[in-house]
Amino acid sequence: MPARDTTANLDDMELIARAAREGGEIALSYFRKDPRRWTKENDSPVSEADLAVDRHLAQALKAARPDYGWLSEETADDRSRLAARRSFVVDPIDGTRGFLAGSGEWTVAIAVVEDGRPVAAALYRPVGNDLYTATLGQGARLNGREVAVSGQPVLSGASVAGPKSITGQGPMMRTGISHAGYIPSLALRLALVAQGLIDAAVVRENACDWDLAAADLLVQEAGGRLEDLEGRPLAYNRASVRHPALVAGPPALAVPLRPILAQLLTNP
């Protein structure tokens, strides 16, 4: 990777890390205070906290990088992003259901994507003050300390996070895995895989760019994979922002999980 690209990625990571912290502070000002809420067309919740964080991030990041595209869960899609060399991919509050329920398992997720892949990522968990960061080729970190995926070599005994409707099914349980629980923030679920606290994770189809981009780079830079059931990496900032079913973890676990998840989804 050319030195100028590494420098640009690090500069972008520092920018989005600051923004994620700021967004988290705004979200905390609404947390457990019964913010106004609505239901979107896809039956998912959104609150005044989501919108306040989105406004702040859009203002701060667009001002700092006016030539970057913008893709956020809470902003109407501007297709001009498709022509931008780099784009921000943002989830102002990932895990809104958990946020509104008073759970601490929600995050502010920001990535910078270039040519379809994340090159800088910041994922902030305000409850706990945990900041995950990554830049392409430079490793993944939690609060400045490098993290790595689990060294678990086989599925038997591995902790796997995801919906119980998947991880609790016979084909999964017969491998000897343990259900690691359901985490409202998908990005946090994947960050815990990058951190090695969870061995692997499964993701239902239809997750969106903003759920995945930052955590994808964290998992990759921690030595793992986030991939579809054919073993392909994800492409971001495309016309469609939705993705198929996915697995995440070290290669020793992601590879054997793919056909099991495919079987479950084909014969539920």
Short mmCIF file of C-alpha atoms in Angstrom, two decimals:
data_model
loop_
_atom_site.label_atom_id
_atom_site.label_comp_id
_atom_site.label_asym_id
_atom_site.label_seq_id
_atom_site.Cartn_x
_atom_site.Cartn_y
_atom_site.Cartn_z
CA MET A 1 0.00 0.00 0.00
CA PRO A 2 1.49 3.38 -0.96
CA ALA A 3 2.59 5.48 2.02
CA ARG A 4 0.23 8.32 1.05
CA ASP A 5 -2.74 5.93 1.21
CA THR A 6 -1.70 4.70 4.64
CA THR A 7 -1.41 8.27 5.86
CA ALA A 8 -4.82 9.16 4.41
CA ASN A 9 -6.38 6.12 6.05
CA LEU A 10 -4.87 6.97 9.44
CA ASP A 11 -6.01 10.58 9.13
CA ASP A 12 -9.51 9.40 8.27
CA MET A 13 -9.52 6.95 11.16
CA GLU A 14 -8.60 9.68 13.61
CA LEU A 15 -11.33 11.90 12.17
CA ILE A 16 -14.07 9.28 12.41
CA ALA A 17 -12.91 8.13 15.85
CA ARG A 18 -13.39 11.67 17.19
CA ALA A 19 -16.74 11.91 15.47
CA ALA A 20 -17.88 8.55 16.86
CA ARG A 21 -17.05 9.67 20.40
CA GLU A 22 -18.93 12.93 19.87
CA GLY A 23 -21.91 11.06 18.47
CA GLY A 24 -21.84 8.71 21.43
CA GLU A 25 -21.97 11.61 23.87
CA ILE A 26 -25.01 13.00 22.07
CA ALA A 27 -26.72 9.61 22.18
CA LEU A 28 -25.97 9.25 25.89
CA SER A 29 -27.83 12.49 26.56
CA TYR A 30 -31.00 10.68 25.42
CA PHE A 31 -30.21 7.23 26.83
CA ARG A 32 -32.76 5.87 29.32
CA LYS A 33 -34.67 9.16 29.13
CA ASP A 34 -37.58 7.94 27.00
CA PRO A 35 -36.70 9.76 23.76
CA ARG A 36 -39.36 10.21 21.13
CA ARG A 37 -39.50 7.29 18.75
CA TRP A 38 -41.11 6.23 15.50
CA THR A 39 -41.35 3.11 13.36
CA LYS A 40 -39.87 3.18 9.87
CA GLU A 41 -41.34 1.50 6.81
CA ASN A 42 -39.31 -1.65 7.42
CA ASP A 43 -40.80 -1.93 10.93
CA SER A 44 -37.52 -0.94 12.58
CA PRO A 45 -37.44 1.77 15.25
CA VAL A 46 -35.83 5.18 15.02
CA SER A 47 -35.63 7.77 17.77
CA GLU A 48 -34.84 11.44 18.14
CA ALA A 49 -31.45 10.30 19.43
CA ASP A 50 -30.64 8.55 16.13
CA LEU A 51 -31.56 11.68 14.20
CA ALA A 52 -29.58 14.01 16.48
CA VAL A 53 -26.45 11.88 16.15
CA ASP A 54 -26.92 11.64 12.40
CA ARG A 55 -27.19 15.43 12.04
CA HIS A 56 -24.01 15.97 14.04
CA LEU A 57 -22.01 13.36 12.17
CA ALA A 58 -23.15 14.61 8.78
CA GLN A 59 -22.20 18.17 9.63
CA ALA A 60 -18.83 17.30 11.14
CA LEU A 61 -17.69 14.73 8.59
CA LYS A 62 -18.95 16.45 5.45
CA ALA A 63 -17.28 19.68 6.55
CA ALA A 64 -13.98 17.86 7.06
CA ARG A 65 -14.14 15.86 3.81
CA PRO A 66 -16.48 17.67 1.38
CA ASP A 67 -15.44 15.47 -1.53
CA TYR A 68 -16.45 12.22 0.21
CA GLY A 69 -19.75 10.50 -0.42
CA TRP A 70 -22.25 9.95 2.38
CA LEU A 71 -24.33 6.88 3.22
CA SER A 72 -26.18 6.75 6.53
CA GLU A 73 -29.09 4.70 7.80
CA GLU A 74 -30.88 7.87 8.86
CA THR A 75 -30.24 10.06 5.80
CA ALA A 76 -32.09 9.85 2.49
CA ASP A 77 -29.77 8.15 0.02
CA ASP A 78 -27.86 10.53 -2.24
CA ARG A 79 -26.70 8.46 -5.20
CA SER A 80 -23.90 10.93 -5.91
CA ARG A 81 -21.98 8.79 -3.40
CA LEU A 82 -21.58 6.18 -6.15
CA ALA A 83 -19.26 8.51 -8.04
CA ALA A 84 -17.16 9.47 -5.01
CA ARG A 85 -13.69 7.98 -4.63
CA ARG A 86 -14.25 7.67 -0.89
CA SER A 87 -17.48 7.60 1.10
CA PHE A 88 -18.49 7.66 4.73
CA VAL A 89 -20.74 4.77 5.74
CA VAL A 90 -22.51 5.56 9.02
CA ASP A 91 -24.91 4.06 11.51
CA PRO A 92 -25.64 6.80 14.07
CA ILE A 93 -26.93 4.24 16.59
CA ASP A 94 -26.47 0.60 15.69
CA GLY A 95 -28.76 -1.40 17.95
CA THR A 96 -31.57 1.14 18.33
CA ARG A 97 -33.93 -1.48 19.78
CA GLY A 98 -31.42 -2.20 22.53
CA PHE A 99 -30.79 1.52 23.04
CA LEU A 100 -34.51 2.16 23.53
CA ALA A 101 -34.83 -0.84 25.84
CA GLY A 102 -32.04 0.47 28.07
CA SER A 103 -29.43 -2.09 27.04
CA GLY A 104 -25.82 -0.93 26.86
CA GLU A 105 -25.17 -3.00 23.74
CA TRP A 106 -25.39 -0.25 21.10
CA THR A 107 -22.73 1.56 19.15
CA VAL A 108 -21.91 4.44 16.83
CA ALA A 109 -20.42 2.91 13.68
CA ILE A 110 -18.46 4.84 11.03
CA ALA A 111 -16.36 3.56 8.13
CA VAL A 112 -14.57 5.12 5.19
CA VAL A 113 -15.01 3.02 2.07
CA GLU A 114 -12.86 3.19 -1.06
CA ASP A 115 -13.43 1.06 -4.17
CA GLY A 116 -16.06 -0.97 -2.38
CA ARG A 117 -14.02 -1.90 0.69
CA PRO A 118 -13.53 -0.23 4.09
CA VAL A 119 -10.12 1.38 4.64
CA ALA A 120 -10.76 3.08 8.00
CA ALA A 121 -13.21 2.21 10.77
CA ALA A 122 -14.33 3.48 14.15
CA LEU A 123 -16.89 1.76 16.34
CA TYR A 124 -17.72 3.40 19.66
CA ARG A 125 -19.67 1.79 22.50
CA PRO A 126 -20.54 4.69 24.82
CA VAL A 127 -21.74 2.46 27.67
CA GLY A 128 -18.33 1.21 28.71
CA ASN A 129 -16.39 3.88 26.79
CA ASP A 130 -14.94 1.34 24.36
CA LEU A 131 -13.53 2.55 21.05
CA TYR A 132 -12.67 0.01 18.36
CA THR A 133 -10.56 1.32 15.46
CA ALA A 134 -8.90 -0.12 12.37
CA THR A 135 -7.10 1.03 9.26
CA LEU A 136 -6.32 -1.12 6.26
CA GLY A 137 -3.09 -3.07 6.77
CA GLN A 138 -2.48 -1.58 10.22
CA GLY A 139 -4.38 -3.95 12.52
CA ALA A 140 -7.44 -3.54 14.73
CA ARG A 141 -7.46 -1.97 18.18
CA LEU A 142 -9.65 -1.56 21.21
CA ASN A 143 -8.86 1.58 23.19
CA GLY A 144 -5.45 1.67 21.50
CA ARG A 145 -4.47 -1.94 22.21
CA GLU A 146 -4.24 -4.41 19.34
CA VAL A 147 -6.86 -7.16 19.21
CA ALA A 148 -7.05 -10.47 17.38
CA VAL A 149 -9.70 -13.05 16.59
CA SER A 150 -9.98 -16.22 18.61
CA GLY A 151 -7.52 -19.05 18.18
CA GLN A 152 -10.30 -21.63 18.58
CA PRO A 153 -9.36 -24.28 15.99
CA VAL A 154 -12.64 -26.21 15.58
CA LEU A 155 -16.38 -25.63 15.87
CA SER A 156 -16.76 -28.00 18.81
CA GLY A 157 -16.55 -25.79 21.88
CA ALA A 158 -16.71 -22.54 19.89
CA SER A 159 -18.96 -19.70 21.04
CA VAL A 160 -21.08 -18.45 18.14
CA ALA A 161 -23.25 -15.32 18.33
CA GLY A 162 -26.36 -14.65 16.32
CA PRO A 163 -30.11 -15.13 16.39
CA LYS A 164 -31.09 -18.13 18.53
CA SER A 165 -33.34 -19.19 15.65
CA ILE A 166 -30.11 -20.01 13.80
CA THR A 167 -27.52 -20.86 16.45
CA GLY A 168 -30.00 -22.96 18.43
CA GLN A 169 -30.99 -25.21 15.52
CA GLY A 170 -29.97 -28.87 15.29
CA PRO A 171 -27.33 -28.59 12.55
CA MET A 172 -25.55 -25.90 14.56
CA MET A 173 -25.88 -27.59 17.93
CA ARG A 174 -24.64 -30.93 16.59
CA THR A 175 -21.29 -29.32 15.84
CA GLY A 176 -20.77 -28.73 19.56
CA ILE A 177 -20.94 -24.95 19.43
CA SER A 178 -22.30 -22.87 22.29
CA HIS A 179 -24.79 -20.05 21.75
CA ALA A 180 -23.00 -16.81 22.70
CA GLY A 181 -26.23 -14.85 23.02
CA TYR A 182 -27.97 -12.23 20.97
CA ILE A 183 -26.41 -8.76 20.83
CA PRO A 184 -28.71 -5.94 19.63
CA SER A 185 -25.91 -4.13 17.81
CA LEU A 186 -24.77 -6.24 14.87
CA ALA A 187 -21.64 -4.12 14.58
CA LEU A 188 -20.80 -4.84 18.23
CA ARG A 189 -21.44 -8.56 17.70
CA LEU A 190 -18.80 -8.55 14.98
CA ALA A 191 -16.43 -6.34 16.97
CA LEU A 192 -16.51 -8.89 19.77
CA VAL A 193 -15.44 -11.49 17.21
CA ALA A 194 -12.55 -9.22 16.22
CA GLN A 195 -11.68 -8.87 19.88
CA GLY A 196 -11.69 -12.64 20.36
CA LEU A 197 -14.37 -12.55 23.09
CA ILE A 198 -16.72 -14.45 20.78
CA ASP A 199 -15.27 -17.10 18.50
CA ALA A 200 -17.59 -16.54 15.52
CA ALA A 201 -20.89 -14.98 14.47
CA VAL A 202 -23.64 -15.56 11.94
CA VAL A 203 -25.69 -12.83 10.27
CA ARG A 204 -29.10 -13.13 8.63
CA GLU A 205 -29.59 -11.83 5.11
CA ASN A 206 -30.54 -8.19 4.49
CA ALA A 207 -28.04 -6.53 6.83
CA CYS A 208 -27.02 -3.19 5.31
CA ASP A 209 -23.75 -1.43 4.59
CA TRP A 210 -24.03 0.73 7.72
CA ASP A 211 -24.45 -2.34 9.94
CA LEU A 212 -21.34 -4.01 8.56
CA ALA A 213 -18.67 -1.80 7.00
CA ALA A 214 -16.84 -0.64 10.14
CA ALA A 215 -17.01 -4.05 11.82
CA ASP A 216 -15.91 -5.78 8.61
CA LEU A 217 -12.58 -3.97 8.68
CA LEU A 218 -12.18 -4.69 12.39
CA VAL A 219 -12.65 -8.42 11.80
CA GLN A 220 -10.34 -8.43 8.78
CA GLU A 221 -7.57 -6.51 10.52
CA ALA A 222 -7.88 -8.76 13.57
CA GLY A 223 -7.07 -11.76 11.37
CA GLY A 224 -10.58 -12.97 10.61
CA ARG A 225 -13.11 -12.97 7.81
CA LEU A 226 -16.57 -11.59 7.21
CA GLU A 227 -17.90 -13.28 4.11
CA ASP A 228 -20.98 -14.59 2.37
CA LEU A 229 -21.86 -18.27 2.10
CA GLU A 230 -19.72 -18.63 -1.03
CA GLY A 231 -16.67 -17.29 0.81
CA ARG A 232 -16.73 -13.93 -0.94
CA PRO A 233 -15.88 -10.65 0.80
CA LEU A 234 -18.49 -7.91 0.87
CA ALA A 235 -18.61 -4.91 -1.46
CA TYR A 236 -19.86 -1.59 -0.09
CA ASN A 237 -21.16 1.71 -1.42
CA ARG A 238 -22.97 0.05 -4.30
CA ALA A 239 -26.45 0.83 -5.61
CA SER A 240 -27.90 -1.87 -3.34
CA VAL A 241 -26.77 -1.63 0.27
CA ARG A 242 -28.19 -4.99 1.40
CA HIS A 243 -26.19 -8.19 1.84
CA PRO A 244 -26.86 -11.95 1.92
CA ALA A 245 -26.39 -14.19 4.95
CA LEU A 246 -22.87 -13.96 6.37
CA VAL A 247 -20.40 -15.63 8.68
CA ALA A 248 -17.60 -14.00 10.65
CA GLY A 249 -14.64 -15.42 12.51
CA PRO A 250 -11.20 -16.91 12.06
CA PRO A 251 -10.88 -18.97 8.85
CA ALA A 252 -10.84 -22.20 10.86
CA LEU A 253 -14.42 -21.48 11.97
CA ALA A 254 -15.84 -19.35 9.15
CA VAL A 255 -15.16 -21.95 6.48
CA PRO A 256 -17.03 -24.86 8.15
CA LEU A 257 -19.85 -22.55 9.30
CA ARG A 258 -20.74 -21.53 5.74
CA PRO A 259 -22.31 -24.81 4.56
CA ILE A 260 -24.12 -25.29 7.88
CA LEU A 261 -25.71 -21.85 7.65
CA ALA A 262 -26.56 -22.47 4.00
CA GLN A 263 -28.31 -25.70 4.97
CA LEU A 264 -30.33 -23.95 7.67
CA LEU A 265 -31.43 -21.16 5.37
CA THR A 266 -32.34 -23.56 2.56
CA ASN A 267 -34.24 -25.97 4.83
CA PRO A 268 -35.42 -23.89 7.81
#
